[in-house]
């Protein structure tokens, strides 16, 4: 399946307008390389060959585990990706954590306080946040907190004087840089988690076993936090698995807005430079992460939900 | 008197009006006695039971009445005191065992939670007690079943687990809401026998809810008949089975006799069905289905009145000489 996706991407980028060589030439605006250099480049990367030959060559290398060399960086794309991927994982993981913490908290509050003002504020608020485009929110927050108030850094993962800072300050510095991207990336999914959990909790609270627990004298706190919450949270795990693609998709945008050196910004650069091997590799990585996320969600689901057993 | 319910009214306030699910019901249960509430489905029996435990939630509300249990009105107790009575002094078994057990906790976890809530036992004693409770409910190898999840149990076992939960602290009163209705015919008898045994063994009072007079006849000492939220009759079991005059009770009796022969075709003896509680017929709510009705029945609601032998009856035709 991964190869299928990559193959599709392979043909799309070759059909799409733009030539990697034009991009290369643009880079050297001041001293344009000679036609011979260009021709040498074309031959080196096999771009002189017909597309089907290129395809089969690429496929062959791919299966042998060789994803090729970036046109732009002249380094193996696998190296580039392994350099960048920790940043994306850091961002996505923290965004998921943010989502879990706030989404679940707000979901519980608004379900327990159903129909009160608090509930309405949370519901309307999460609907608004859910519908705000991520890039717009990112730009607004940058404008407010970085440009006007100057509380938070504009972009990047750390300050320019990072190396001069003490250990604690270095940690703080990284944290400050994480706040906005994590917030922007996590808030929309936190909003959808809150909305989902609210409706699911209200559904569960109407179930007969909740009534039965109350009839046994179980205190309301335990009824909500143990009986109802466990039932309501189980499907959330699947939702998480499914929200991973959206988070990753969102991170492409957020990473380039915040100049975050992750996979997302790498992918954007790759597309901008018509860096074919890199485009293919980042696409495949994205697909792998999505599949992994779903797999993880399935496994978690089987672990936490007693009704799912491995042998059926 | 262990439990005394007086003039209980519970309504659901819906968009299209007030649904009077329980409309002025009174009965009482002595210690060790079993009272049955009978009536077709949708007559307000479950709502009456939930009202006793003060467990009616919006859009429903208990409008008036008293539920005196061991001298205290449960409808006026604060929440903490109420929670101490629920599950400790009054146990409840629900109609659908499949939905009254929490699917994501083991049977043992649910038993232990209830035991922790209502007893001072230590951890070890609680685990042992949970196993013993299942054993008392005729589970073979209860030490294995405590670790099972509800979905791993058969319908009958689920109901026995639910009864174990209700019996955790040997309550003085057990409310059993159609405890056998959702089960296979073969299992029904087992559960009935178990309930009968428990009630005698623990000298427990019981409020049995059923639409089936056959079940009621096995367990009850006294019977209250409900129809469309109203109380039609309240008398001893013997009286109900032999001399009851209320046309609805007679219909139920006839249908009981026919139930086994005609393939469970319920209540075919009484034509028609329970009216919409939001749109009750004028006068006696039973009159469209009553073969004995007279013109007064369509105009005036029959008052419930006291007759000989401490019997209550609400029918224009049943007069004082009865
Ligand atoms: N939560 C609820 N909301 C609205 N109406 C309800 C609710 N629960 C019960 N009712 C109504 O109350 C009436 C009595 O219901 P119930 O007590 O369950 O009947 P029974 O137990 O005798 O079958 C029914 O008409 C039902 O529609
Ligand atoms: S009051 Fe009239 S309609 Fe109602 S049960 Fe008696 S005879 Fe039938
Ligand atoms: Mg019922």
XYZ file of C-alpha atoms and ligand atoms in Angstrom:
670
model
C 0.000 0.000 0.000
C 2.809 2.362 0.866
C 4.403 1.699 -2.489
C 1.068 2.301 -4.144
C 0.771 5.719 -2.538
C 4.352 6.551 -3.401
C 3.878 5.404 -6.996
C 0.841 7.616 -7.357
C 2.800 10.534 -5.983
C 5.655 9.651 -8.315
C 3.514 10.120 -11.399
C 1.708 13.172 -10.100
C 4.897 15.078 -9.445
C 6.320 14.145 -12.793
C 3.200 15.269 -14.566
C 2.942 18.458 -12.522
C 4.554 21.542 -14.077
C 7.967 22.678 -12.918
C 11.335 21.152 -13.399
C 13.814 20.474 -10.645
C 16.481 21.987 -12.842
C 14.674 25.320 -13.085
C 14.608 25.445 -9.339
C 18.266 24.592 -9.222
C 19.053 27.303 -11.709
C 17.035 29.834 -9.716
C 19.237 29.106 -6.754
C 22.286 30.241 -8.657
C 20.754 33.388 -10.003
C 24.016 35.300 -9.852
C 26.226 32.785 -11.563
C 24.084 30.646 -13.760
C 25.623 27.206 -14.233
C 26.762 26.298 -17.700
C 24.572 24.049 -19.866
C 27.162 21.317 -19.365
C 26.762 21.374 -15.575
C 23.013 21.169 -15.984
C 23.292 18.280 -18.366
C 25.674 16.499 -15.985
C 23.156 16.963 -13.165
C 20.361 15.642 -15.347
C 22.349 12.543 -16.130
C 23.554 12.033 -12.574
C 19.998 11.867 -11.255
C 18.667 9.965 -14.229
C 16.322 12.758 -15.248
C 17.308 12.346 -18.899
C 15.649 8.988 -19.106
C 12.025 8.332 -20.070
C 9.618 8.413 -17.165
C 8.795 4.693 -17.062
C 12.491 3.820 -16.852
C 12.867 6.363 -14.045
C 9.908 4.810 -12.318
C 11.181 1.258 -12.427
C 14.632 2.314 -11.332
C 13.144 4.194 -8.423
C 10.943 1.254 -7.533
C 13.887 -1.121 -7.639
C 15.974 1.108 -5.373
C 13.059 1.625 -3.101
C 12.573 -2.076 -2.567
C 16.272 -2.366 -1.859
C 15.807 0.262 0.853
C 17.502 3.052 -1.044
C 15.297 6.115 -1.281
C 17.815 8.125 -3.226
C 19.592 11.400 -2.692
C 18.031 14.823 -2.336
C 18.550 17.062 -5.393
C 18.846 20.063 -3.187
C 20.862 18.901 -0.198
C 22.881 16.277 -2.038
C 22.480 13.946 0.912
C 20.545 10.672 1.244
C 16.887 11.421 1.970
C 16.829 8.793 4.719
C 19.429 10.803 6.628
C 17.466 14.002 6.127
C 14.308 12.369 7.383
C 15.898 10.783 10.423
C 17.288 14.198 11.313
C 13.920 15.861 11.039
C 11.531 13.260 12.350
C 12.251 13.715 16.092
C 11.053 17.313 15.830
C 7.783 16.277 14.247
C 7.247 13.503 16.756
C 7.945 15.918 19.605
C 5.433 18.407 18.266
C 2.746 15.848 17.435
C 3.156 14.004 20.701
C 2.878 17.160 22.767
C -0.121 18.265 20.727
C -1.789 14.909 21.398
C -1.029 15.299 25.087
C -2.481 18.783 25.065
C -5.508 17.435 23.237
C -5.962 14.615 25.763
C -5.558 16.825 28.816
C -7.743 19.722 27.797
C -10.146 17.855 25.571
C -10.979 15.328 28.257
C -11.135 17.880 31.050
C -13.445 20.211 29.149
C -15.522 17.296 27.876
C -16.153 16.086 31.419
C -16.927 19.538 32.733
C -19.445 20.344 30.054
C -21.134 16.943 30.309
C -21.449 17.132 34.079
C -22.693 20.707 33.894
C -25.007 20.014 30.991
C -27.184 22.970 29.977
C -25.446 25.364 32.375
C -23.622 28.486 31.227
C -20.255 26.734 31.609
C -21.407 23.978 29.298
C -22.649 26.460 26.734
C -19.421 28.449 26.808
C -17.346 25.303 26.331
C -19.592 23.992 23.561
C -19.708 27.227 21.593
C -16.028 27.902 22.240
C -14.961 24.505 21.013
C -17.151 24.816 17.944
C -15.550 28.160 17.086
C -12.028 26.886 17.687
C -12.763 23.786 15.693
C -13.806 25.873 12.707
C -10.972 28.416 12.812
C -8.322 27.575 10.211
C -5.055 26.592 11.934
C -2.825 28.908 9.922
C -4.980 31.924 10.701
C -4.954 31.123 14.406
C -1.190 30.631 14.266
C -0.653 33.992 12.587
C -2.990 35.771 15.012
C -1.269 34.268 18.028
C 2.141 35.141 16.633
C 0.916 38.666 16.070
C -0.414 38.985 19.608
C 2.070 37.079 21.727
C 5.259 37.358 19.722
C 5.032 40.594 17.801
C 2.921 42.847 20.032
C 3.458 41.488 23.518
C 6.834 39.928 22.871
C 6.141 37.184 25.394
C 6.841 34.269 23.157
C 9.413 33.653 20.427
C 8.393 34.021 16.810
C 9.596 30.753 15.410
C 12.331 28.109 15.361
C 13.005 25.599 18.091
C 15.410 27.720 20.106
C 16.879 31.178 20.437
C 20.003 32.373 18.706
C 21.906 32.636 21.982
C 20.797 29.158 23.014
C 24.320 27.826 23.360
C 25.185 30.571 25.816
C 22.343 29.736 28.190
C 22.529 27.652 31.350
C 20.926 24.204 31.410
C 17.725 25.349 33.044
C 17.410 28.330 30.742
C 18.026 26.143 27.734
C 15.125 23.967 28.794
C 12.957 27.035 29.370
C 13.977 28.401 26.012
C 12.881 25.219 24.244
C 9.639 25.216 26.181
C 8.855 28.793 25.175
C 9.422 27.866 21.571
C 7.096 24.909 21.883
C 4.119 26.725 23.392
C 2.595 28.321 20.310
C 3.062 25.493 17.798
C 1.818 22.873 20.254
C -1.121 25.038 21.229
C -2.162 25.758 17.654
C -1.706 22.154 16.607
C -3.476 20.691 19.640
C -6.313 23.108 20.232
C -8.477 22.096 17.296
C -8.283 18.410 18.144
C -8.770 19.214 21.826
C -11.957 21.002 20.834
C -13.192 18.019 18.882
C -12.228 15.656 21.715
C -14.183 17.813 24.158
C -17.232 17.832 21.909
C -17.067 14.114 21.299
C -16.487 13.228 24.946
C -19.351 15.436 26.065
C -21.880 13.750 23.832
C -20.508 10.289 24.558
C -20.579 10.895 28.326
C -24.146 12.141 28.184
C -25.069 9.043 26.221
C -23.373 6.755 28.737
C -24.912 8.574 31.699
C -28.310 7.567 30.321
C -27.405 3.887 30.319
C -29.065 1.570 32.755
C -25.833 0.458 34.412
C -25.344 4.040 35.577
C -28.782 3.958 37.163
C -27.901 0.562 38.637
C -24.682 1.958 40.128
C -26.619 4.839 41.659
C -29.182 2.376 42.988
C -26.317 0.595 44.772
C -25.487 3.803 46.580
C -22.299 4.488 44.599
C -21.403 8.150 45.053
C -21.985 10.447 42.110
C -18.257 11.197 41.734
C -17.452 7.518 41.301
C -20.418 7.077 38.989
C -19.076 9.761 36.669
C -15.327 9.316 36.944
C -15.217 5.559 37.101
C -18.364 4.052 35.612
C -19.217 6.581 32.947
C -15.769 7.887 32.039
C -14.213 4.512 31.373
C -17.012 3.653 28.984
C -16.856 7.015 27.269
C -13.076 7.099 26.902
C -12.691 3.789 25.115
C -13.919 5.029 21.727
C -11.788 8.157 22.130
C -8.726 5.999 21.625
C -9.921 5.100 18.150
C -10.654 8.737 17.503
C -7.047 9.453 18.424
C -5.770 6.936 15.949
C -7.902 8.546 13.286
C -6.970 12.072 14.265
C -3.282 11.342 13.711
C -3.439 11.992 9.956
C -5.081 15.345 10.649
C -2.476 16.218 13.219
C 0.273 15.304 10.783
C -1.430 17.227 8.011
C -1.791 20.172 10.344
C 1.816 19.928 11.399
C 2.951 20.452 7.792
C 1.374 23.879 7.916
C 2.280 24.721 11.481
C 5.866 23.630 10.988
C 6.386 25.888 8.045
C 4.700 28.825 9.784
C 6.913 28.419 12.834
C 9.997 27.360 10.842
C 9.933 24.159 12.841
C 12.570 21.838 11.377
C 10.332 18.758 11.235
C 9.088 16.456 8.509
C 6.327 18.837 7.568
C 8.549 21.739 6.666
C 10.907 19.302 4.971
C 8.027 18.114 2.818
C 7.053 21.675 1.927
C 10.639 22.520 0.955
C 10.794 19.349 -1.074
C 7.708 20.310 -3.030
C 8.873 23.861 -3.542
C 12.193 22.632 -4.916
C 10.699 19.806 -7.004
C 13.040 17.606 -5.019
C 11.520 14.362 -6.318
C 13.247 11.817 -4.074
C 12.531 13.886 -0.993
C 8.861 14.403 -1.921
C 8.444 10.685 -2.371
C 10.197 9.837 0.856
C 8.290 12.344 2.995
C 4.999 11.191 1.520
C 5.837 7.620 2.314
C 6.892 8.528 5.841
C 3.596 10.316 6.346
C 1.701 7.257 5.173
C 3.752 5.021 7.455
C 3.002 7.228 10.460
C -0.711 7.174 9.705
C -0.762 3.400 9.412
C 1.255 3.070 12.601
C -1.133 5.391 14.407
C -4.127 3.318 13.391
C -2.379 0.115 14.357
C -1.482 1.554 17.738
C -5.069 2.668 18.268
C -6.350 -0.819 17.419
C -3.933 -2.429 19.845
C -4.798 0.031 22.606
C -8.479 -0.513 21.960
C -8.081 -4.255 22.326
C -6.192 -3.736 25.571
C -8.642 -1.374 27.234
C -11.947 -2.704 25.941
C -12.671 -6.101 27.472
C -15.262 -6.806 24.783
C -12.633 -6.871 22.056
C -10.682 -10.079 22.153
C -7.723 -11.034 20.037
C -9.131 -14.275 18.775
C -12.273 -12.937 17.130
C -44.182 -1.085 58.570
C -40.916 -1.307 56.612
C -41.937 0.724 53.591
C -44.904 3.006 53.294
C -45.597 4.754 50.004
C -48.345 7.366 50.165
C -49.903 9.368 47.350
C -46.829 9.134 45.181
C -46.926 11.118 41.945
C -44.152 11.222 39.381
C -44.391 12.995 36.043
C -42.207 13.528 33.019
C -42.363 17.057 31.727
C -42.026 16.610 28.007
C -42.283 19.049 25.116
C -45.798 17.881 24.375
C -47.114 17.923 27.908
C -46.945 16.397 31.343
C -46.752 12.614 31.286
C -48.153 11.311 34.548
C -46.224 8.051 34.806
C -47.163 7.490 38.435
C -50.390 9.152 39.424
C -51.277 8.803 43.083
C -50.063 5.409 44.214
C -50.150 4.169 47.808
C -49.041 0.875 49.266
C -46.998 -0.506 52.101
C -44.744 -3.458 52.754
C -44.227 -5.120 56.098
C -40.958 -6.728 57.104
C -40.367 -10.064 55.333
C -43.423 -9.463 53.168
C -43.485 -9.446 49.375
C -45.618 -6.952 47.518
C -46.034 -7.209 43.780
C -46.862 -4.417 41.367
C -48.582 -5.842 38.300
C -49.713 -4.201 35.116
C -48.951 -4.243 31.425
C -45.770 -2.735 30.161
C -45.799 1.064 30.072
C -48.059 1.416 33.098
C -45.483 3.160 35.275
C -44.178 0.256 37.352
C -40.500 0.983 36.791
C -40.990 4.690 37.369
C -42.709 3.842 40.656
C -39.715 1.735 41.718
C -37.247 4.452 40.738
C -39.302 6.979 42.660
C -39.003 4.899 45.814
C -35.208 5.140 45.560
C -35.553 8.824 44.637
C -33.704 8.073 41.401
C -35.959 9.850 38.939
C -33.970 12.224 36.754
C -35.002 15.020 34.423
C -37.265 15.488 32.590
C -38.948 13.382 35.283
C -39.782 14.708 38.704
C -41.439 13.347 41.826
C -44.244 15.804 42.368
C -45.665 14.731 45.660
C -46.067 11.898 48.074
C -44.087 10.181 50.793
C -41.821 7.173 50.798
C -41.309 6.230 54.408
C -38.623 3.627 54.913
C -37.896 2.623 58.499
C -39.518 5.832 59.597
C -37.612 8.287 57.350
C -39.060 9.872 54.221
C -36.605 8.959 51.449
C -37.835 11.838 49.332
C -36.607 14.328 51.911
C -33.288 12.765 52.905
C -30.085 14.455 51.860
C -27.985 12.816 49.207
C -25.394 11.246 51.510
C -27.978 9.582 53.707
C -29.880 8.435 50.642
C -26.740 6.881 49.150
C -26.217 5.019 52.415
C -29.660 3.459 52.151
C -29.458 2.623 48.457
C -27.583 -0.601 48.042
C -27.203 -1.057 51.796
C -30.768 -1.363 53.046
C -32.601 -1.454 49.742
C -31.211 -3.524 46.890
C -32.471 -3.337 43.324
C -32.486 -5.819 40.463
C -33.249 -4.490 36.994
C -35.169 -5.927 34.101
C -32.303 -6.136 31.626
C -29.298 -7.855 33.180
C -27.343 -7.167 30.003
C -27.576 -3.430 30.460
C -27.597 -3.152 34.237
C -24.010 -4.393 34.567
C -21.194 -2.086 33.548
C -19.617 -3.733 30.481
C -16.083 -2.509 31.118
C -15.652 -3.774 34.674
C -15.432 -7.372 35.820
C -18.224 -8.796 37.924
C -15.778 -8.954 40.822
C -14.782 -5.312 40.458
C -18.420 -4.245 40.611
C -19.090 -6.440 43.628
C -15.997 -5.191 45.439
C -16.824 -1.574 44.686
C -20.233 -2.021 46.280
C -18.779 -3.876 49.268
C -16.147 -1.177 49.812
C -18.878 1.421 49.649
C -21.098 -0.218 52.262
C -18.925 -2.294 54.593
C -15.863 -1.828 56.779
C -14.240 -5.076 55.641
C -10.561 -5.134 54.675
C -9.325 -5.830 51.181
C -8.855 -9.508 51.735
C -12.257 -10.022 53.297
C -13.879 -8.091 50.480
C -12.369 -10.304 47.785
C -13.468 -13.385 49.686
C -16.940 -11.953 50.186
C -17.313 -11.187 46.479
C -16.534 -14.801 45.636
C -18.860 -16.083 48.325
C -21.683 -13.886 47.042
C -21.369 -15.413 43.579
C -21.294 -18.864 45.157
C -24.486 -18.035 47.039
C -26.084 -17.181 43.695
C -25.356 -20.714 42.459
C -22.286 -19.860 40.385
C -20.163 -22.959 39.948
C -16.486 -22.094 40.439
C -17.244 -18.550 41.584
C -13.516 -17.822 42.015
C -13.209 -17.924 38.220
C -16.334 -15.976 37.462
C -15.392 -12.975 39.613
C -12.796 -12.129 37.000
C -15.216 -12.402 34.100
C -16.661 -9.436 32.258
C -20.443 -9.221 31.894
C -20.345 -10.105 28.180
C -18.761 -13.434 29.025
C -21.817 -14.484 31.057
C -25.065 -15.972 29.796
C -28.300 -14.062 30.367
C -29.231 -16.075 33.420
C -25.755 -15.734 34.919
C -25.824 -11.986 34.338
C -29.068 -11.739 36.235
C -27.630 -13.838 39.057
C -24.595 -11.554 39.143
C -26.945 -8.571 39.270
C -28.806 -10.186 42.165
C -25.460 -10.764 43.904
C -24.789 -7.026 43.539
C -28.159 -6.204 45.055
C -27.578 -8.675 47.896
C -24.092 -7.389 48.800
C -25.077 -6.118 52.223
C -28.151 -8.235 52.863
C -30.700 -5.479 52.349
C -33.962 -5.381 54.248
C -35.858 -4.753 51.039
C -35.149 -6.042 47.570
C -36.773 -4.324 44.620
C -36.914 -6.704 41.679
C -38.104 -5.017 38.486
C -39.264 -7.721 36.074
C -36.333 -9.911 37.125
C -37.235 -12.713 34.721
C -38.850 -10.927 31.784
C -35.690 -10.655 29.689
C -34.658 -14.269 30.225
C -35.252 -17.588 28.500
C -38.225 -19.501 29.829
C -35.994 -22.253 31.237
C -33.867 -19.758 33.155
C -36.872 -17.832 34.456
C -37.790 -20.611 36.864
C -34.215 -20.778 38.184
C -34.150 -17.068 38.941
C -37.571 -17.203 40.572
C -36.435 -20.082 42.774
C -33.300 -18.172 43.696
C -35.287 -15.081 44.657
C -37.691 -17.177 46.685
C -34.802 -18.851 48.469
C -32.995 -15.570 49.207
C -36.080 -13.896 50.539
C -36.704 -16.709 52.996
C -33.050 -17.263 53.895
C -32.434 -13.595 54.670
C -35.938 -12.813 55.931
C -36.054 -10.034 53.415
C -38.986 -7.966 52.226
C -39.458 -7.675 48.497
C -41.086 -5.372 45.996
C -41.633 -7.517 42.940
C -42.576 -5.853 39.688
C -44.036 -7.926 36.919
C -46.553 -7.928 34.116
C -47.063 -11.645 34.679
C -49.482 -12.721 37.396
C -48.010 -16.213 37.112
C -44.687 -14.954 38.445
C -46.439 -12.843 41.040
C -48.478 -15.797 42.291
C -45.243 -17.634 43.105
C -43.770 -14.973 45.344
C -46.150 -12.281 46.464
C -48.142 -11.848 49.639
C -49.864 -8.723 48.444
C -50.570 -7.318 45.007
C -51.030 -3.806 43.656
C -52.450 -3.475 40.166
C -51.364 -0.488 38.078
C -52.799 0.754 34.824
C -51.659 3.812 32.861
C -50.031 5.369 35.917
C -53.024 4.797 38.180
C -53.557 2.290 40.918
C -56.568 0.052 40.235
C -56.394 -2.396 43.060
C -54.432 -3.330 46.143
C -55.215 -6.564 47.931
C -53.772 -9.780 49.281
C -52.597 -12.306 46.704
C -55.338 -14.670 47.746
C -57.966 -12.002 47.222
C -56.582 -11.097 43.808
C -56.512 -14.707 42.643
C -59.956 -15.600 43.942
C -62.412 -12.767 44.402
C -60.941 -9.720 42.683
C -63.718 -7.834 40.945
C -61.847 -5.156 39.053
C -62.329 -5.818 35.327
C -58.631 -5.102 34.574
C -57.451 -7.525 37.262
C -59.829 -10.135 35.912
C -58.425 -9.577 32.452
C -54.904 -10.102 33.771
C -56.018 -13.269 35.512
C -57.602 -14.667 32.390
C -54.546 -13.852 30.365
C -52.420 -15.638 32.956
C -54.487 -18.779 32.489
C -54.160 -18.506 28.736
C -50.512 -17.564 28.726
C -49.057 -21.053 28.792
C -51.383 -22.653 26.275
C -51.393 -19.991 23.611
C -47.798 -19.473 22.546
C -47.090 -16.618 24.947
C -49.467 -14.320 23.112
C -49.615 -11.819 25.892
C -52.889 -10.441 27.153
C -54.898 -11.319 24.113
C -57.849 -11.601 26.469
C -57.892 -7.839 26.999
C -58.426 -6.267 23.593
C -56.452 -3.215 22.571
C -53.442 -1.797 24.317
C -52.347 0.630 27.042
C -53.303 4.184 26.039
C -50.794 6.930 25.390
C -50.111 8.439 28.809
C -50.015 11.896 27.252
C -53.479 11.429 25.807
C -55.520 9.466 28.320
C -59.175 8.682 27.619
C -61.656 10.690 29.596
C -63.125 9.062 32.699
C -61.727 5.664 33.615
C -58.546 5.287 31.566
C -59.411 1.621 31.023
C -62.861 2.189 29.556
C -62.015 1.767 25.838
C -60.901 -1.776 26.603
C -63.381 -2.648 29.334
C -66.209 -5.038 28.448
C -68.222 -4.007 31.512
C -68.056 -0.234 31.080
C -71.102 1.924 31.669
C -71.775 5.492 30.643
C -70.414 6.883 33.908
C -67.028 5.293 33.132
C -66.567 7.606 30.146
C -67.272 10.696 32.201
C -65.817 10.269 35.658
C -62.532 8.922 36.917
C -63.322 6.183 39.465
C -61.995 7.017 42.924
C -59.874 4.468 44.708
C -61.713 3.406 47.820
C -61.212 1.150 50.774
C -63.179 -2.068 50.929
C -63.381 -5.026 53.258
C -60.179 -6.798 54.273
C -58.076 -3.693 53.769
C -58.575 -3.899 50.018
C -58.331 -0.893 47.698
C -60.179 -0.806 44.405
C -60.888 1.833 41.748
C -63.876 0.956 39.585
C -67.357 2.406 39.296
C -68.870 -1.051 39.314
C -67.134 -2.269 42.414
C -69.174 -0.769 45.195
C -68.992 -0.928 48.929
C -70.858 -4.156 49.458
C -67.945 -6.001 47.825
N -37.039 8.986 30.988
C -38.299 9.066 30.551
N -38.685 10.103 29.786
C -39.957 10.191 29.340
N -40.911 9.298 29.599
C -40.605 8.244 30.356
C -39.280 8.059 30.859
N -39.260 6.918 31.582
C -40.504 6.407 31.515
N -41.326 7.200 30.788
C -42.746 6.970 30.506
O -43.382 6.608 31.693
C -44.334 5.600 31.442
C -44.138 4.460 32.372
O -42.944 3.784 32.084
P -42.421 2.547 32.929
O -42.464 2.887 34.368
O -41.100 2.182 32.384
O -43.467 1.424 32.602
P -43.421 -0.106 33.044
O -42.220 -0.302 33.907
O -44.706 -0.338 33.750
O -43.347 -0.891 31.790
C -44.209 5.207 29.988
O -45.261 5.780 29.268
C -42.918 5.825 29.558
O -43.027 6.284 28.235
S -64.582 2.025 35.951
Fe -65.804 1.300 34.269
S -64.361 1.228 32.592
Fe -63.180 1.409 34.421
S -62.727 -0.662 34.928
Fe -64.533 -0.177 36.068
S -66.146 -0.808 34.701
Fe -64.356 -0.785 33.473
Mg -40.560 -1.563 33.417
